[in-house]
Tab-separated table of C-alpha atoms in Angstrom:
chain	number	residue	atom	x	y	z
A	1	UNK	CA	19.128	56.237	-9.588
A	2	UNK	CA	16.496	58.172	-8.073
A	3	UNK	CA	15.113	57.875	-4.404
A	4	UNK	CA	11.620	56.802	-6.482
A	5	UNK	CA	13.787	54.507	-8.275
A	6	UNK	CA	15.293	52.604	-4.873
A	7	UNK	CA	11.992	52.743	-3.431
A	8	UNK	CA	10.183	51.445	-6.634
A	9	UNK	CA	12.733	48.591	-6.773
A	10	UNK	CA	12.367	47.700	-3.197
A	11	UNK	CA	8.332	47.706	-3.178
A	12	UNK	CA	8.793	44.958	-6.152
A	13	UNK	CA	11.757	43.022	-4.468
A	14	UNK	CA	9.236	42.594	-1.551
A	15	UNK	CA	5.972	41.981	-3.627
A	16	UNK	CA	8.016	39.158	-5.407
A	17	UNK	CA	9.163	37.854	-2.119
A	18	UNK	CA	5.361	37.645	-0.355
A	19	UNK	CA	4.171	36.186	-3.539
A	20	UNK	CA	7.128	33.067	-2.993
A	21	UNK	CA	6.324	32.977	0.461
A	22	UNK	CA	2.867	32.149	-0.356
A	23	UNK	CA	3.459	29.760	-2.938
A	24	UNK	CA	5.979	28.028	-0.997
A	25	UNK	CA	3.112	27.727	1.514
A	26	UNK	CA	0.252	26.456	-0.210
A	27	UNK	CA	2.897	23.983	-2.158
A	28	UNK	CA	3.864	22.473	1.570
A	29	UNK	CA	0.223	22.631	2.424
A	30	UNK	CA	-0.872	20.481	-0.989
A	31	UNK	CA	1.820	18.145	-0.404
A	32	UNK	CA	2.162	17.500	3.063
A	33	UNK	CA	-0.584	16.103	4.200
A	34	UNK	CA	-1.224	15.036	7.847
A	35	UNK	CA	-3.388	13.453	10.118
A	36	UNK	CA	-5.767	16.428	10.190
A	37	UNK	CA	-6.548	16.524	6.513
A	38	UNK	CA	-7.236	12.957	6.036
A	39	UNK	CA	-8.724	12.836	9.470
A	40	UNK	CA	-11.211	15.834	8.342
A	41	UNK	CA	-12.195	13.755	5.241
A	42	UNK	CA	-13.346	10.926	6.950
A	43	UNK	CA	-10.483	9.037	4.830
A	44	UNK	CA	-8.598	7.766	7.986
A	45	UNK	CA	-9.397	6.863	11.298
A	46	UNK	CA	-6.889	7.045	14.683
A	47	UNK	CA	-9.612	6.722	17.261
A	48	UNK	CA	-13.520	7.433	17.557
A	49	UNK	CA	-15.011	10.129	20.225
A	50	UNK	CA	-17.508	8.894	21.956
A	51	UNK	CA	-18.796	9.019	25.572
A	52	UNK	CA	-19.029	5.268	25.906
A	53	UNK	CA	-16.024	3.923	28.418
A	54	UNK	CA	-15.382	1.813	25.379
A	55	UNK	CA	-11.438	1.054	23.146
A	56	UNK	CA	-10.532	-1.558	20.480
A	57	UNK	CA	-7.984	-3.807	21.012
A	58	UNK	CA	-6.379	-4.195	17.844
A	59	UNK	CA	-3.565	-6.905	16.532
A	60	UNK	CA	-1.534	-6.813	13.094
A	61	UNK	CA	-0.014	-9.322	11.159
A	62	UNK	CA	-0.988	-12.991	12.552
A	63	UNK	CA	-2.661	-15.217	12.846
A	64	UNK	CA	0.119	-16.996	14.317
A	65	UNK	CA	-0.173	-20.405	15.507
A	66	UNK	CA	1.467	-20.207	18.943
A	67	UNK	CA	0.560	-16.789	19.974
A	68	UNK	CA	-2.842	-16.223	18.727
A	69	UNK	CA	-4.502	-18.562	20.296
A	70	UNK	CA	-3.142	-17.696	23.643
A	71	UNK	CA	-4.108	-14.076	23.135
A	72	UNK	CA	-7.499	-15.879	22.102
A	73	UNK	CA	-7.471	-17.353	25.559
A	74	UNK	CA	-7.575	-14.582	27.430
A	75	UNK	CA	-10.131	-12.431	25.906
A	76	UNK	CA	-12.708	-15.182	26.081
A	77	UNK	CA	-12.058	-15.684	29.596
A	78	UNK	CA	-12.455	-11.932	29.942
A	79	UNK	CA	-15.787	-11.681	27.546
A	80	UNK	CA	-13.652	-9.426	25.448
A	81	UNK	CA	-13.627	-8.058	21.403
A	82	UNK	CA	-10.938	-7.626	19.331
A	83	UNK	CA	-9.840	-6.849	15.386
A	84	UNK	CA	-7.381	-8.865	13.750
A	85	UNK	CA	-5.329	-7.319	10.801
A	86	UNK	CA	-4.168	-10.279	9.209
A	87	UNK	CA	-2.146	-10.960	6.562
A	88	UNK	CA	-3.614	-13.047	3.425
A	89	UNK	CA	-0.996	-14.998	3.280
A	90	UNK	CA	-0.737	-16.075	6.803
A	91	UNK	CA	-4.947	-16.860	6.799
A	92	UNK	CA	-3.655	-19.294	3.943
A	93	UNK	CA	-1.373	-21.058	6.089
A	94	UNK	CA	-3.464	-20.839	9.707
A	95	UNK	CA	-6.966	-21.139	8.373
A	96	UNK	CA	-8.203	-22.838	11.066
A	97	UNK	CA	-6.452	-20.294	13.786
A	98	UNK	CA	-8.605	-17.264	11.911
A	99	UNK	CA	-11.614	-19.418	11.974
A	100	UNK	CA	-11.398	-19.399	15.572
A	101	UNK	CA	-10.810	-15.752	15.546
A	102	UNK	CA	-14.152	-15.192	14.052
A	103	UNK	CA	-16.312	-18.152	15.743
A	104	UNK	CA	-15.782	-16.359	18.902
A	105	UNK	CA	-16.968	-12.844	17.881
A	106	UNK	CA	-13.796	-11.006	16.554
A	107	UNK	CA	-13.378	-9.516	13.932
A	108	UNK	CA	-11.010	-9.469	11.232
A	109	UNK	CA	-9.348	-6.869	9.086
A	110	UNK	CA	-7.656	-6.571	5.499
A	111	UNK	CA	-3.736	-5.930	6.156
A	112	UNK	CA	-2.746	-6.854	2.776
A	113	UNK	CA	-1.330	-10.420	1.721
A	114	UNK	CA	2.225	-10.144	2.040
A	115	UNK	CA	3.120	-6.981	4.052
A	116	UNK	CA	4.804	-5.270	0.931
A	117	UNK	CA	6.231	-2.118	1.551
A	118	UNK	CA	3.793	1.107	0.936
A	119	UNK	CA	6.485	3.408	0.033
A	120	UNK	CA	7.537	1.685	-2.835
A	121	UNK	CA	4.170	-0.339	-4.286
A	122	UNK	CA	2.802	0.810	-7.090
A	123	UNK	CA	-0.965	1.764	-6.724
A	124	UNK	CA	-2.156	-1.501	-9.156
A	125	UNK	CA	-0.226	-3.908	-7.017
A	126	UNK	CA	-1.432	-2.257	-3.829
A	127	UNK	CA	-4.875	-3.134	-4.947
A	128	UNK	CA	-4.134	-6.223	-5.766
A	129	UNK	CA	-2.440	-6.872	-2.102
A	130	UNK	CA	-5.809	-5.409	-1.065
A	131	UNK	CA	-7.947	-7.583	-3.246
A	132	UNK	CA	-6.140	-10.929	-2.933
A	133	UNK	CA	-6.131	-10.658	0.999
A	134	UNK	CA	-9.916	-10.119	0.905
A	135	UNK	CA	-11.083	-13.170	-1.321
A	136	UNK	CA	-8.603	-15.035	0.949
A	137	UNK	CA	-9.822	-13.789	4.463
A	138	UNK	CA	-13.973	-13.463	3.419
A	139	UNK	CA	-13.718	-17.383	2.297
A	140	UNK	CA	-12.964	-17.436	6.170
A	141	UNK	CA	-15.224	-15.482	7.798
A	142	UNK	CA	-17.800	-15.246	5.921
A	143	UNK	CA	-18.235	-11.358	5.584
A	144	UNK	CA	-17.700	-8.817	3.711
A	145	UNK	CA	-13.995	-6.626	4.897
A	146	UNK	CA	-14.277	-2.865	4.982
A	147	UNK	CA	-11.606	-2.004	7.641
A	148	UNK	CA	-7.890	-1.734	5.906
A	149	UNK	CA	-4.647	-0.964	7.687
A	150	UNK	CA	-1.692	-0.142	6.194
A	151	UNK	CA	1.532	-2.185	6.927
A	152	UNK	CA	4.086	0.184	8.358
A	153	UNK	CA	0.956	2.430	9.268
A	154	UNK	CA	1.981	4.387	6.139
A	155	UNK	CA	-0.655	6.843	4.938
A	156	UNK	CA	-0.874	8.969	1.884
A	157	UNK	CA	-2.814	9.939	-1.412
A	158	UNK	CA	-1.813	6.813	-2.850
A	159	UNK	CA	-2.758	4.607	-0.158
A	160	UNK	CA	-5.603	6.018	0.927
A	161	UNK	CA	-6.968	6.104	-2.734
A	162	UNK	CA	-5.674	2.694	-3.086
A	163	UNK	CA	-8.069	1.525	-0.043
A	164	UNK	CA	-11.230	3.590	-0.674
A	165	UNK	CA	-11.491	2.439	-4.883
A	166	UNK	CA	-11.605	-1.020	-3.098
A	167	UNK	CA	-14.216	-0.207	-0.983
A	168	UNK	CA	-12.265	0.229	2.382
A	169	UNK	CA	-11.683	2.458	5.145
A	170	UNK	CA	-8.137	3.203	6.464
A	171	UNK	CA	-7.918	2.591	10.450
A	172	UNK	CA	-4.727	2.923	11.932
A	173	UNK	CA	-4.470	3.533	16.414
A	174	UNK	CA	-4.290	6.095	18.656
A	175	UNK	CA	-0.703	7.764	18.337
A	176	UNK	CA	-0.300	6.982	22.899
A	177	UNK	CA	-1.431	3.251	22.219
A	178	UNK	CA	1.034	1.964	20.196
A	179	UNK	CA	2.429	-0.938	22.675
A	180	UNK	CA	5.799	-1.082	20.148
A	181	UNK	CA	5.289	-4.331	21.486
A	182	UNK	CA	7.206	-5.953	18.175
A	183	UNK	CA	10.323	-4.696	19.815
A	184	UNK	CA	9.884	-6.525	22.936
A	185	UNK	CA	9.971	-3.191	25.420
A	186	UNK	CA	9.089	-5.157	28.451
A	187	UNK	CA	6.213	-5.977	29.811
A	188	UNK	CA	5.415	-3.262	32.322
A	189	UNK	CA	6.114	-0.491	29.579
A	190	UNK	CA	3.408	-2.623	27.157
A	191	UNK	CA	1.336	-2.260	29.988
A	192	UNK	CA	2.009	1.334	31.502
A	193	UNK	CA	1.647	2.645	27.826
A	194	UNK	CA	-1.799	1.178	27.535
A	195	UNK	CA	-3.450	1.726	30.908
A	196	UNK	CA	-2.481	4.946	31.344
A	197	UNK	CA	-2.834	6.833	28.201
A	198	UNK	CA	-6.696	4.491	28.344
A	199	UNK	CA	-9.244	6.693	27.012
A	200	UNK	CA	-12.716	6.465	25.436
A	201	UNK	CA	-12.528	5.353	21.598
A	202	UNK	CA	-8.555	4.578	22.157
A	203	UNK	CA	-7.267	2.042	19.625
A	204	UNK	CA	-4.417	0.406	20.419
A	205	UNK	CA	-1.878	-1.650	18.501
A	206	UNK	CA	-0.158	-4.867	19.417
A	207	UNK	CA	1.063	-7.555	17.476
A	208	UNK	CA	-0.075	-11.347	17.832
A	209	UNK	CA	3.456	-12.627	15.289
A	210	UNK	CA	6.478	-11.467	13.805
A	211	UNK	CA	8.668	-12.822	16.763
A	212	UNK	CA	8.585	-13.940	20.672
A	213	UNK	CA	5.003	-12.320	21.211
A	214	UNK	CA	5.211	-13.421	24.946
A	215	UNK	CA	5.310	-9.922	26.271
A	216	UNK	CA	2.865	-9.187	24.084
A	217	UNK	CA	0.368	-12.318	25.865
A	218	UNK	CA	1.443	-11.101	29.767
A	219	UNK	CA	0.718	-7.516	29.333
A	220	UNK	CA	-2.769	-8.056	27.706
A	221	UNK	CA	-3.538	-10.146	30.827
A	222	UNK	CA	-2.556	-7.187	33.018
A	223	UNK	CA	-4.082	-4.618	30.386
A	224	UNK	CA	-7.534	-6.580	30.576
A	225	UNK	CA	-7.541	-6.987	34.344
A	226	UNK	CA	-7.096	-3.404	34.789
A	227	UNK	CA	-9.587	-1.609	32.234
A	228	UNK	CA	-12.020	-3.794	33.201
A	229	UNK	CA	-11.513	-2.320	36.673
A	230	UNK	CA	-11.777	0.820	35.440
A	231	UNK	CA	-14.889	0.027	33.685
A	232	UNK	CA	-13.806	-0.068	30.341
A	233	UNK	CA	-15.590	-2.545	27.784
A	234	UNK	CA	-13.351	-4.237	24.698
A	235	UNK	CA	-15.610	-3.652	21.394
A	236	UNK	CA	-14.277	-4.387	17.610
A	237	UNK	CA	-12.902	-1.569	15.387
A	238	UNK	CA	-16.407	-1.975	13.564
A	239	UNK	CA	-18.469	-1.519	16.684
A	240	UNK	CA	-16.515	1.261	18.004
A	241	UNK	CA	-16.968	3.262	14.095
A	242	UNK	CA	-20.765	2.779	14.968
A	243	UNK	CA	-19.941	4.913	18.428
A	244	UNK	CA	-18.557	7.719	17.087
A	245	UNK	CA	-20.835	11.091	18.656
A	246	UNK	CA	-18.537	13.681	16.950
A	247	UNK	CA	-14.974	14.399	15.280
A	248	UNK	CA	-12.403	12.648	17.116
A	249	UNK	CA	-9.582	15.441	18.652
A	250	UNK	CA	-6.174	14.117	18.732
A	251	UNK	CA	-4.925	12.556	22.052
């Protein structure tokens, strides 16, 4: 073979592998899809910018009839907002625990009705988690839901879809304010992991059931004490939206 012939060959060997490369580039791109594509789209929200010395308290899975209302306590003794993410199914069976939940100005949020797995759910019976918890949980508050998190915090085409053909937006928490409270870290890590990673439009994630929540109760006493010394105010997911002054930047 000529010299023409080795360099001919080599100029297509490479051509074919830049053309792969690319492919295999814009395939990862299409299918992996993060928090700054969905975040770009408006389709999810992890926190809100905003200059206000404001951050959402938020709470998944209750209501729960020994916990809740102690974490009810303490943000109406500190004048305090918060969103609930409840389950349908558990609004069935503490109806009068959500009702107090929204006579003293929280809010509450569609989490689905059983806590099904995301991974696995089929887009139909996503929507029908969706819709089932929201007849269920606007019979006790009176309002129309907009606000949906995902169990799990799973987030994809599917889901996100699933939640805006149902006339929802997906809100899941600041990736430094999730308390992991569910695995009962301790009280001063709950705390420590709220306070100081506290910033304007945080949302943070506890959970008011799903075990011993007492951790859970003593570090939002601390947590309150302490933003409210540093002049932070406790608004509702739905307030904070309203906040927003531009694109949120990762924290």
């Amino acid at each position: 073979m000529t010299i023409r012939g080795v360099v001919g060959r080599f100029l297509l060997f490479s051509c074919c592998l830049i053309i792969l490369f690319i492919s295999g580039m814009n395939f990862v791109h299409a299918e992996d899809k993060g928090r700054f594509y969905y975040e770009k789209r408006g389709d999810v929200v992890w926190e809100v910018a905003t200059e206000q010395k404001v951050i959402a308290l938020t709470f998944d899975d209750g209501p729960d009839p020994v916990y809740t209302p102690q974490i009810l306590d303490l943000l109406k003794q500190h004048r305090a907002k918060a969103t609930f993410f409840v389950l349908g199914s558990r609004v069935e069976q503490y109806p009068d625990v959500a009702k107090r939940e929204v006579l003293e100005g929280h809010e509450l949020a569609n989490h689905t009705y059983g806590h099904p797995g995301m991974r696995q759910i089929s887009e139909q019976n996503l929507l029908g988690e969706i819709e089932k918890a929201h007849k269920i949980i606007k019979a006790v508050s009176g309002k129309k839901l907009n606000i949906f998190r995902p169990p799990g915090g799973v987030y994809n085409e599917k889901v996100v879809n699933t939640a805006k053909a149902a006339g929802y937006i997906v809100v899941m928490w600041s990736w430094n304010q999730d308390t992991r409270d569910w695995s009962n870290p301790g009280v001063r890590r709950i705390v420590d992991r709220v306070v100081k990673n506290a910033h304007n439009g945080g949302i943070v994630l506890f959970h008011d059931t799903g075990g011993n929540r007492s951790q859970t109760v003593a570090a939002l006493e601390q947590i309150l004490i302490k933003l409210e010394q540093e002049g932070y105010r406790f608004v509702t997911v739905s307030e904070l939206l309203q906040m927003q002054t531009r694109p949120a930047l990762p924290h």
